[in-house]
Coordinates of C-alpha atoms in Angstrom, one line a residue:
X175 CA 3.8 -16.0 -23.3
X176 CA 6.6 -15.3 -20.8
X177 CA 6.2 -14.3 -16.9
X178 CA 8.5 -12.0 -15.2
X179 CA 9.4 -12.9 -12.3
X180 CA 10.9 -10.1 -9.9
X181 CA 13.2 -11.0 -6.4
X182 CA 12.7 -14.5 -6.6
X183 CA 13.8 -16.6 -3.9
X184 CA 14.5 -20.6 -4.5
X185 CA 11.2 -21.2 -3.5
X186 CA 9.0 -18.7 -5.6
X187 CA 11.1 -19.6 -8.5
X188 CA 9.9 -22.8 -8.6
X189 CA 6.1 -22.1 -8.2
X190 CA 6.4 -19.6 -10.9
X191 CA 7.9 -22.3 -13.2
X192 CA 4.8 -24.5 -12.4
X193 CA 2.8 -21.7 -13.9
X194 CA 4.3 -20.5 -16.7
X195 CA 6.3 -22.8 -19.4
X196 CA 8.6 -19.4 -19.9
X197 CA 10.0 -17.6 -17.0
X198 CA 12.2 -14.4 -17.3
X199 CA 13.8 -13.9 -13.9
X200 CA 14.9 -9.7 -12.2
X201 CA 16.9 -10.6 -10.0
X202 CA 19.9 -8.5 -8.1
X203 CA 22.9 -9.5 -8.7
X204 CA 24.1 -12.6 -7.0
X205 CA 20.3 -13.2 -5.4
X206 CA 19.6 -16.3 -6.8
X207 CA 21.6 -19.6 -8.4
X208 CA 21.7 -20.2 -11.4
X209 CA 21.4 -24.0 -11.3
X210 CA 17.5 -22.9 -10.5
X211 CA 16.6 -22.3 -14.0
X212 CA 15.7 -24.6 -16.5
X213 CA 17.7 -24.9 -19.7
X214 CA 16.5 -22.8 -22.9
X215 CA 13.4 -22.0 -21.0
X216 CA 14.0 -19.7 -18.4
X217 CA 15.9 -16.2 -18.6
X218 CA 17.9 -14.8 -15.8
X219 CA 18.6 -11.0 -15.5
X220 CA 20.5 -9.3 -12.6
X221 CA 20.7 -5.5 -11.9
X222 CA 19.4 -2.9 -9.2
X223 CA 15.8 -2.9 -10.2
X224 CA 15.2 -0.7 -7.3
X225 CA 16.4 2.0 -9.6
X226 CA 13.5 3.0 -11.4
X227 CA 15.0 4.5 -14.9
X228 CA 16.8 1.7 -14.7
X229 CA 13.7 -0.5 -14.1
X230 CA 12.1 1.5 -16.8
X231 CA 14.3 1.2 -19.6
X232 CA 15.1 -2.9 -19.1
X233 CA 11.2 -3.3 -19.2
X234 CA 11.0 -0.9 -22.9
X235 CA 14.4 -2.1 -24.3
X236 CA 14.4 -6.0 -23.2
X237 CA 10.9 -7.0 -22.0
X238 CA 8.7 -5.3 -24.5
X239 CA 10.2 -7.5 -27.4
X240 CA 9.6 -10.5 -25.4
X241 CA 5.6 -9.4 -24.6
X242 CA 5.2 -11.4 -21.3
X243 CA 2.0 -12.0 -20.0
X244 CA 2.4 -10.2 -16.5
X245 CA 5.2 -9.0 -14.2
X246 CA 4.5 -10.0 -10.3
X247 CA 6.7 -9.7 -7.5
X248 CA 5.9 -11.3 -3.8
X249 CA 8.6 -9.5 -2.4
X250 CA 8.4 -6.2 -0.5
X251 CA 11.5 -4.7 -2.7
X252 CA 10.1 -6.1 -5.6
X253 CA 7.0 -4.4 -5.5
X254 CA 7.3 -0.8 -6.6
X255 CA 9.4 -2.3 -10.0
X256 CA 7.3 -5.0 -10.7
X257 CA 4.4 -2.5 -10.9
X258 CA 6.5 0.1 -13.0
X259 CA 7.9 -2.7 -15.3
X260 CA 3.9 -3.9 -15.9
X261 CA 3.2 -0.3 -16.3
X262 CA 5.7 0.6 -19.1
X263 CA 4.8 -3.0 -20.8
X264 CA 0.7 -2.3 -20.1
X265 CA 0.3 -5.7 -18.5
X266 CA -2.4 -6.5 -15.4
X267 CA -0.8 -5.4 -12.5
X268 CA -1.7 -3.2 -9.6
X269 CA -0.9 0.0 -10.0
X270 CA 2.0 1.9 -9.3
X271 CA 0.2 4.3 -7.0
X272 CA -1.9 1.9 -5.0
X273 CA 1.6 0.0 -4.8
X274 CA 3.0 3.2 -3.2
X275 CA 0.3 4.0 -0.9
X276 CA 0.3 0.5 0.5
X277 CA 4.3 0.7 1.0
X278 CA 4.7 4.2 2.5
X279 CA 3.6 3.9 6.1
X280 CA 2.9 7.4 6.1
X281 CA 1.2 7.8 2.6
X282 CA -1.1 5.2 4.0
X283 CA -1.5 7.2 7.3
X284 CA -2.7 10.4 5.6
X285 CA -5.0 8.2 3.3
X286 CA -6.8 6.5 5.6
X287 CA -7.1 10.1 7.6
X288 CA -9.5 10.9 4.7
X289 CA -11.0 7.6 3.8
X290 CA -11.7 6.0 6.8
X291 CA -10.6 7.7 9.8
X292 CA -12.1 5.1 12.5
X293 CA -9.5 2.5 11.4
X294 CA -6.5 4.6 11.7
X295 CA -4.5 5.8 15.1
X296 CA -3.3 9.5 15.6
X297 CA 0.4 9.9 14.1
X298 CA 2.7 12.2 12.9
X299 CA 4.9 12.0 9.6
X300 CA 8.3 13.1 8.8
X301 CA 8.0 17.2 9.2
X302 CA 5.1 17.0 11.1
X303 CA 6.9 18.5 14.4
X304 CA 3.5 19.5 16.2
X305 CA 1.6 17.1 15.9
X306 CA 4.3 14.7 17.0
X307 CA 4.8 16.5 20.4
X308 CA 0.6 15.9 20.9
X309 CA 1.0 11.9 20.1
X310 CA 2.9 11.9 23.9
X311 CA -0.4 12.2 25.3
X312 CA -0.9 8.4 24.8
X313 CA -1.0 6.8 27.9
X314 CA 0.5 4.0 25.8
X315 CA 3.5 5.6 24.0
X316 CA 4.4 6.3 21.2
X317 CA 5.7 3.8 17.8
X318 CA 8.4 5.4 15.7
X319 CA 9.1 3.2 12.4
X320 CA 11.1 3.8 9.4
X321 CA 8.6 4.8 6.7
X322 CA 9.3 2.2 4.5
X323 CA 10.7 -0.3 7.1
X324 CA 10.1 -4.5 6.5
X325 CA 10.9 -7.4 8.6
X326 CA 10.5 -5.6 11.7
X327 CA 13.6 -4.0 11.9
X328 CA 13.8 -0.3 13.3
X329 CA 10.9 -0.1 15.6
X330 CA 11.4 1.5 19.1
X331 CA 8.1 2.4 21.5
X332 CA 9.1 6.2 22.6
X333 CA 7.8 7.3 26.1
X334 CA 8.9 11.1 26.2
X335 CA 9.1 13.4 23.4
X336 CA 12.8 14.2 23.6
X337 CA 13.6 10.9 22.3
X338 CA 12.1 11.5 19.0
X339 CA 13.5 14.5 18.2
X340 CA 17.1 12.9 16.5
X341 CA 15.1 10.7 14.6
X342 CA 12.4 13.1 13.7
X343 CA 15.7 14.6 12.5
X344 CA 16.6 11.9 10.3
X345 CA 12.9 12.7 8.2
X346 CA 12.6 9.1 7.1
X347 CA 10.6 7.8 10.5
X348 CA 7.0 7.5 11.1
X349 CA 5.8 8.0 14.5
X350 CA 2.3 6.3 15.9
X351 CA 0.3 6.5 19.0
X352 CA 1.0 2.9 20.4
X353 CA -2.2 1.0 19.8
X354 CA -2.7 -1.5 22.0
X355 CA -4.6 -4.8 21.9
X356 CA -4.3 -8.6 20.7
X357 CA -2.6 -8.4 17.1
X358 CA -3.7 -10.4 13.8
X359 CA -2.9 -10.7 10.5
X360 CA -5.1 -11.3 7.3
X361 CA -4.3 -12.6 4.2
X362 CA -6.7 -11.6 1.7
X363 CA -7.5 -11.9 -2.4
X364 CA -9.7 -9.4 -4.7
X365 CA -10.3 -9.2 -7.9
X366 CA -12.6 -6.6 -9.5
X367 CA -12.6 -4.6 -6.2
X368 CA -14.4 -8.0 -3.9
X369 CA -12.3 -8.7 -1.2
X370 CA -12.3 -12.7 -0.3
X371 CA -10.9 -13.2 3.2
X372 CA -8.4 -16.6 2.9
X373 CA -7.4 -16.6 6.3
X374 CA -6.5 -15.1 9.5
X375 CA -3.7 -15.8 11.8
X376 CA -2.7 -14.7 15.3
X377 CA 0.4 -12.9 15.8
X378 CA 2.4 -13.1 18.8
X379 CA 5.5 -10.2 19.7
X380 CA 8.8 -10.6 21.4
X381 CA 11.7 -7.5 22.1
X382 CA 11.0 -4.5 19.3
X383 CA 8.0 -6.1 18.6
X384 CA 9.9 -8.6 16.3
X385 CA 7.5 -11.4 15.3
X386 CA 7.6 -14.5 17.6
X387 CA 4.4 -16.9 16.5
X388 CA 1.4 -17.1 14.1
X389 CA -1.1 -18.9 15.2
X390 CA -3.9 -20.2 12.3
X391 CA -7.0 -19.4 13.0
X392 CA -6.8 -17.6 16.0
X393 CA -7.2 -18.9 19.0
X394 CA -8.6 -15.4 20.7
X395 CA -10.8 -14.6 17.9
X396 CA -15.1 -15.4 18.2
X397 CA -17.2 -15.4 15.0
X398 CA -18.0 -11.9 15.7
X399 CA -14.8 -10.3 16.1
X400 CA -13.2 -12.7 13.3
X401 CA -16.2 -11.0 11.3
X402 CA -15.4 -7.1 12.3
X403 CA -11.7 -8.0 11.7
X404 CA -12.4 -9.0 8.2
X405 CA -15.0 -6.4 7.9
X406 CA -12.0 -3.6 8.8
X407 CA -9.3 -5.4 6.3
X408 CA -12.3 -5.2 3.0
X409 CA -12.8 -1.1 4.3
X410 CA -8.9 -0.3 4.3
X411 CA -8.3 -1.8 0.8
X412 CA -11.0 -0.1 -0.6
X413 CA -9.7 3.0 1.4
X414 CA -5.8 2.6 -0.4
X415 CA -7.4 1.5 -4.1
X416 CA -6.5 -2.0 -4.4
X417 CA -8.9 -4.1 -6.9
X418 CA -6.7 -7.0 -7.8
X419 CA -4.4 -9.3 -6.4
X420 CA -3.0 -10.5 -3.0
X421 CA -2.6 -8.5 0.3
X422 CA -1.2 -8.9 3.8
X423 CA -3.1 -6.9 6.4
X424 CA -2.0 -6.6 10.0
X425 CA -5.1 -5.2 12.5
X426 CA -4.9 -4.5 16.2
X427 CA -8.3 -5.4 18.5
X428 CA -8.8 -3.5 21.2
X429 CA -12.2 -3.6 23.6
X430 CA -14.3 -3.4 20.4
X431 CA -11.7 -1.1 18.5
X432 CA -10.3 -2.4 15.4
X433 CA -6.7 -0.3 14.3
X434 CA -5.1 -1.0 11.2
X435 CA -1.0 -1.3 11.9
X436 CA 0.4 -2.0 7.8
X437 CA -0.6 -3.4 4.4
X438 CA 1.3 -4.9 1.7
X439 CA 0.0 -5.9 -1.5
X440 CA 1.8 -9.4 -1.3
X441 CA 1.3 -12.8 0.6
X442 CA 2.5 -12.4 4.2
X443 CA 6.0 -13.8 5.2
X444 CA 7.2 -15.9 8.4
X445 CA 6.1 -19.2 6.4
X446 CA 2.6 -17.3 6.5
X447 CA 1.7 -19.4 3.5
X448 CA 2.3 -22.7 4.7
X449 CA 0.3 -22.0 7.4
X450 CA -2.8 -21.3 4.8
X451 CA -2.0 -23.9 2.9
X452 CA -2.3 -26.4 5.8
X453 CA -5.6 -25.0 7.3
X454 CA -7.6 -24.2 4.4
X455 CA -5.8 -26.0 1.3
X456 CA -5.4 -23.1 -0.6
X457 CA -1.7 -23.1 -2.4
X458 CA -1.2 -19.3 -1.3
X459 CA 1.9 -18.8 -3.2
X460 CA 1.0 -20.2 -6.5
X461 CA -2.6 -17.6 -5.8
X462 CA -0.4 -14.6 -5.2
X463 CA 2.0 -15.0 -8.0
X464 CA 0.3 -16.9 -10.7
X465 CA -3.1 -13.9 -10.2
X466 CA -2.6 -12.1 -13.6
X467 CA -2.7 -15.3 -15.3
X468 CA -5.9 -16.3 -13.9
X469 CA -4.9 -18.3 -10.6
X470 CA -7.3 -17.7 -8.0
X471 CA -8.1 -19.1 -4.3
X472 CA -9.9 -22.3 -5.0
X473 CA -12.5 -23.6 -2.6
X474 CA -10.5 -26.7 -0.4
X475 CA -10.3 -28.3 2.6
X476 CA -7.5 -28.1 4.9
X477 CA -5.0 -31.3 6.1
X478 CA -5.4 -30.2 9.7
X479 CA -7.8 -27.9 11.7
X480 CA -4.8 -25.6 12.9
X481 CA -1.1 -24.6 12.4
X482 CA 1.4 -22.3 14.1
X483 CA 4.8 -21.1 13.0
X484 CA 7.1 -20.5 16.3
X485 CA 10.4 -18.8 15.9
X486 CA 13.3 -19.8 18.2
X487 CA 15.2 -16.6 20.1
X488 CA 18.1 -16.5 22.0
X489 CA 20.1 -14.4 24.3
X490 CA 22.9 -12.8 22.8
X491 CA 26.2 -14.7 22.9
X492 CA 28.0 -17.5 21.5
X493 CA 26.0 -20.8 20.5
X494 CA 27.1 -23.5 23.2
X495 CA 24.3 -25.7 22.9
X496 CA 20.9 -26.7 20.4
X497 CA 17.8 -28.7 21.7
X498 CA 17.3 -31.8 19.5
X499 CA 13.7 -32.0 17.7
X500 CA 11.0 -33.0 19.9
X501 CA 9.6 -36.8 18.5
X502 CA 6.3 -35.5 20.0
X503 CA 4.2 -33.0 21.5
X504 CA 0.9 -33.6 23.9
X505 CA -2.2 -33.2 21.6
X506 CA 0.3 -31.7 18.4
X507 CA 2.8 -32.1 15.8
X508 CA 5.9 -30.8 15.1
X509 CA 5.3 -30.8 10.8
X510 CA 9.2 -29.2 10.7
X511 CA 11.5 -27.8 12.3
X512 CA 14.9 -25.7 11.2
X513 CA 17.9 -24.1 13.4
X514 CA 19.6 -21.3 11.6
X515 CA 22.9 -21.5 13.5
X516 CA 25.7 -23.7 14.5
X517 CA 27.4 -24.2 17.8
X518 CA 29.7 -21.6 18.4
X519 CA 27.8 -18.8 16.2
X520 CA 27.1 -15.5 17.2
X521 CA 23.9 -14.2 18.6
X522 CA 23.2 -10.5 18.6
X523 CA 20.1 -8.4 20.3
X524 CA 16.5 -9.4 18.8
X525 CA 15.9 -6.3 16.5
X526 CA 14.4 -7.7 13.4
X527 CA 13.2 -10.8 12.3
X528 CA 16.9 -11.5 10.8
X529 CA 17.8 -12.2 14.4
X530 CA 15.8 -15.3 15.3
X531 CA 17.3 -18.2 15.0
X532 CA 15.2 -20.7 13.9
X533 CA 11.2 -22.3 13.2
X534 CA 9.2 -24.9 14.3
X535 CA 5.8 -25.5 12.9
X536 CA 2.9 -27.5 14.8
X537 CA -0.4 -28.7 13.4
X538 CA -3.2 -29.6 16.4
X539 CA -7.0 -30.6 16.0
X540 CA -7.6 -26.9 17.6
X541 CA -5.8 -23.2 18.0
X542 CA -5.9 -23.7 21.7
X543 CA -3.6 -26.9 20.7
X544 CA -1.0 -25.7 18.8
X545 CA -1.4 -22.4 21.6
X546 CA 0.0 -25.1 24.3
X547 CA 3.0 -26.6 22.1
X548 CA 3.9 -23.9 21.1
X549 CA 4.7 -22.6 24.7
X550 CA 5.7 -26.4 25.6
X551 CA 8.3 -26.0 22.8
X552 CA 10.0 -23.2 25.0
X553 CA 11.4 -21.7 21.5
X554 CA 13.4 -19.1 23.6
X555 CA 15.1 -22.1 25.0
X556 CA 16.1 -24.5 21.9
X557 CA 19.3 -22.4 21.3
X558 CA 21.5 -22.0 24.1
X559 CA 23.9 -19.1 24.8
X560 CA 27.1 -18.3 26.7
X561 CA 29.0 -15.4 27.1
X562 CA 30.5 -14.5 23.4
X563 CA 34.0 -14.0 25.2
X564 CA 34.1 -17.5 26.7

């Protein structure tokens, strides 16, 4: 039996074809080469499937004959049609609903209001003028974010209610009492409604809180905070419905305080993966996409007792100069390393994760290791800027 494969990158594509010996890709148009598939084996099919009839009637008129085992997605757009496709076709999947509560930012918001209050923060959806003129009362500010935002792109902290009133106007942002607090992320796997923790990481913020580091396992985490943190992730899944597959969870710790920030029922991104593969041996992206057919975390070892993904930044400008690869670092190793741009590129303003330009990862024999190269690797410093009209 087939698997359906939806958003594939180069990567994923090639997991999924360790899994399955039949792969039938959804892909939009132009999103991936075709040189990735294998001959007579693999089927490639490109169209919006963000457009649900659309997504609909390809999975009755073209998928149904073919009777694949499952339809998975690991991408954020992917989601929602994966989980209609497996819906029409009756295949394990989560479903659509828990898909959409874990993907609307204020569906999730209200539902946790109700299921369990103590992990959420005071907010204020689209229409929800009142309540949004009380959230100014945070000594902390206030978070506005696109509903269904990804990558980190669109969030501004507000510090007077006059400037969210054009985009409360807009109806499609979410607005948040800023919680503050050391940030973490937790990749997780359930199946039957048990939650199995696979790891935790360490998150570290630049400019719009556009995602800088992740550090694996956290350096600023003790047994008992690493166990309320995982206590709080198991509680907000049950909360949102989720019973099977993989999830991303990002948490906020403050002084005892554990907040929920966002939830995606997917692996996490930024390399996230490699990171889990590394420390605990687990093949994350195999887990997350090969789950409906029976792939689980398997107990492992790690290669190394930490890892940290650190993303280069710039100054906007044009590209005059790029830092070689370090050979070495004191007490850590650089396991790769990749610059996204050229000299002479352009370098606009840090607004979303598309505006980094580059990664380094480092393995140490502790957090606090890979903590000190990853600030000896000065990744704000590795690309070089000058004034774009030089």
């Amino acid at each position: 039996m087939s698997l359906v494969v939806v958003g594939a990158s180069k990567n994923i594509a090639r997991v999924a074809q360790s899994l399955s010996s039949e792969i039938v890709f959804v892909q939009q148009p132009g999103s991936l080469r075709p040189e990735v598939l294998r001959d007579d084996v693999d089927e490639l099919f490109s169209f919006d499937y963000q457009d649900e009839p659309v997504a609909r009637s390809f999975a009755e008129r073209v998928l149904k004959p073919r009777r694949p085992a499952a339809v998975v997605s690991v991408t954020e757009h992917g989601l929602e049609p994966a989980a209609v496709m497996a819906e029409v076709l009756g295949t394990p999947a989560v479903p659509l609903a828990v898909v959409r509560a874990m993907r609307d930012k204020a569906g999730m918001r209200r539902l946790l209001a109700q299921r369990a209050p103590h992990l959420n923060v005071p907010f204020a959806a689209p229409g929800d003028g009142d309540t949004l003129e009380e959230l100014f009362r945070s000594p902390y500010g206030v978070i506005a974010k696109p509903v269904s935002g990804t990558a980190s792109s669109g969030i501004l902290l507000l510090r007077a209610p006059a400037q969210a009133q054009a985009l409360a106007a807009q109806g499609h942002y979410l607005f948040e009492a800023f919680a503050p607090g050391a940030e973490f992320s937790v990749e997780s796997f359930s199946a039957d409604g048990v939650h199995e923790i696979v790891a935790v990481a360490e998150k570290g913020t630049g400019a719009g809180f556009v995602e800088t580091a992740h550090l694996m396992p956290p350096a600023a985490l003790d047994a008992s905070a690493r166990a309320r943190i995982e206590q709080a992730t198991r509680e907000l899944l049950d909360a949102l419905g989720l019973r099977d597959g993989p999830a991303h969870t990002e948490l906020k710790l403050h002084e005892g305080s554990i907040k929920v920030i966002e939830t995606h029922n997917r692996p996490g991104g930024d390399g996230i993966a490699d990171l889990v593969a590394l420390t605990t041996g687990v093949d994350w992206r195999r887990v997350s996409i090969g789950w409906p057919l029976g792939q689980r975390p398997a107990p492992g070892a790690g290669a190394v007792a930490a890892a940290a993904n650190v993303f280069f930044t710039a100054s906007p400008g044009r590209v005059a100069a790029i830092a070689d690869r370090p050979a070495a670092l004191p007490g850590a190793d650089v396991v790769a390393w990749e610059v996204d741009v050229a000299v002479g590129d352009l370098v606009g303003e840090l607004r979303s994760s598309g505006d980094r330009v580059g990664m380094a990862t480092v393995t140490g024999p502790s957090p606090e290791a890979c903590q000190q190269a990853a600030a000896d690797l000065r990744p704000d410093s590795i690309v070089t800027t000058e004034d774009a009209a030089s």
